[in-house]
């Protein structure tokens, strides 16, 4: 080959071309491996090696992008851009990372739980009750997820008239946490809903790992609008559950907690009306009894009055009898009537006789 | 959507029931009040049966 026609690059140019080729070949490669030599420099820069049985590759990321506590030996899945550094070292610039595998997820979860608990994110006094009358609900979920379908089914069965805004996001995988955070921000910026329901059906530990993402857990805790979580099954507890205001065991349970049951309302209303019917009848019976008692009392009072009048009249009759002049005449007395003067004729009445007598003399009694 | 909110009607029903237990109770008015309550209860049942939720997926791409 002719030396004049050969392409000759400077080191920088070569490095730049390599990076362009890498960028075109891998717009964002997802790799799983085990962490080794994990370290944080200047509290900003994170370095570690990602390895498997045969190979190892150096990784770099900014600490703020770290969403889970990591340590050597943990299995992780990363999304990264391959890069040839200025020092000629091949490296992966990590865009996102999450633990995979039950052991790693559990380990990461315990580390993060300890950290956030120490900050008070899970304290009971931070929890807010659900509004008493819920009419506007914000839902964050994948609209393709079975859990979302369960949520809607139960909500529609139980109650009506609710306004439900649904933010469709991924609910698993490496990008899900950021999407859910954006949805939380969306609802909080608009303040149009009274409660946010974070919904996801059951899944493996890997599937549910997103709900242990540090940024997402912090976003749930910081939400101005109360958050209810309905994630996984009864046995699953994520850090989002611990940071949320209210925890439902499943998406269906979340729907139950957010809505009244129309059947219960109908049943309660019927019971109320029946209770009033019984009460009304008892009040009518009571009034009837009162009426009877009052009638009897009135009758008794009348009788008392009659007796009283009878006794009074009887007394008067006795007095009158005492005053009857016939009774005096019967005792032998006589009644004298007329002008009492010597020579006058007066009438004398006895019990059995009427006598006319002339007055011969009148003397004063001593 | 019913012209009057169901929650308002339920509150009215509760208030109507309370009247029967209150000092304001008058036997003369009770029969009419009871009839009103039964009508209101049936009205609520009808509303509940007809009421649908409005579930709307937000037209926003949260992947970006």
Tab-separated table of C-alpha atoms in Angstrom, chain A residues 50-57:
chain	number	residue	atom	x	y	z
A	50	UNK	CA	-18.897	-5.652	35.464
A	51	UNK	CA	-17.871	-9.257	35.144
A	52	UNK	CA	-19.015	-12.775	34.482
A	53	UNK	CA	-17.167	-16.092	34.513
A	54	UNK	CA	-14.989	-15.196	31.513
A	55	UNK	CA	-14.826	-11.433	31.074
A	56	UNK	CA	-14.775	-8.135	32.828
A	57	UNK	CA	-15.363	-4.585	31.600
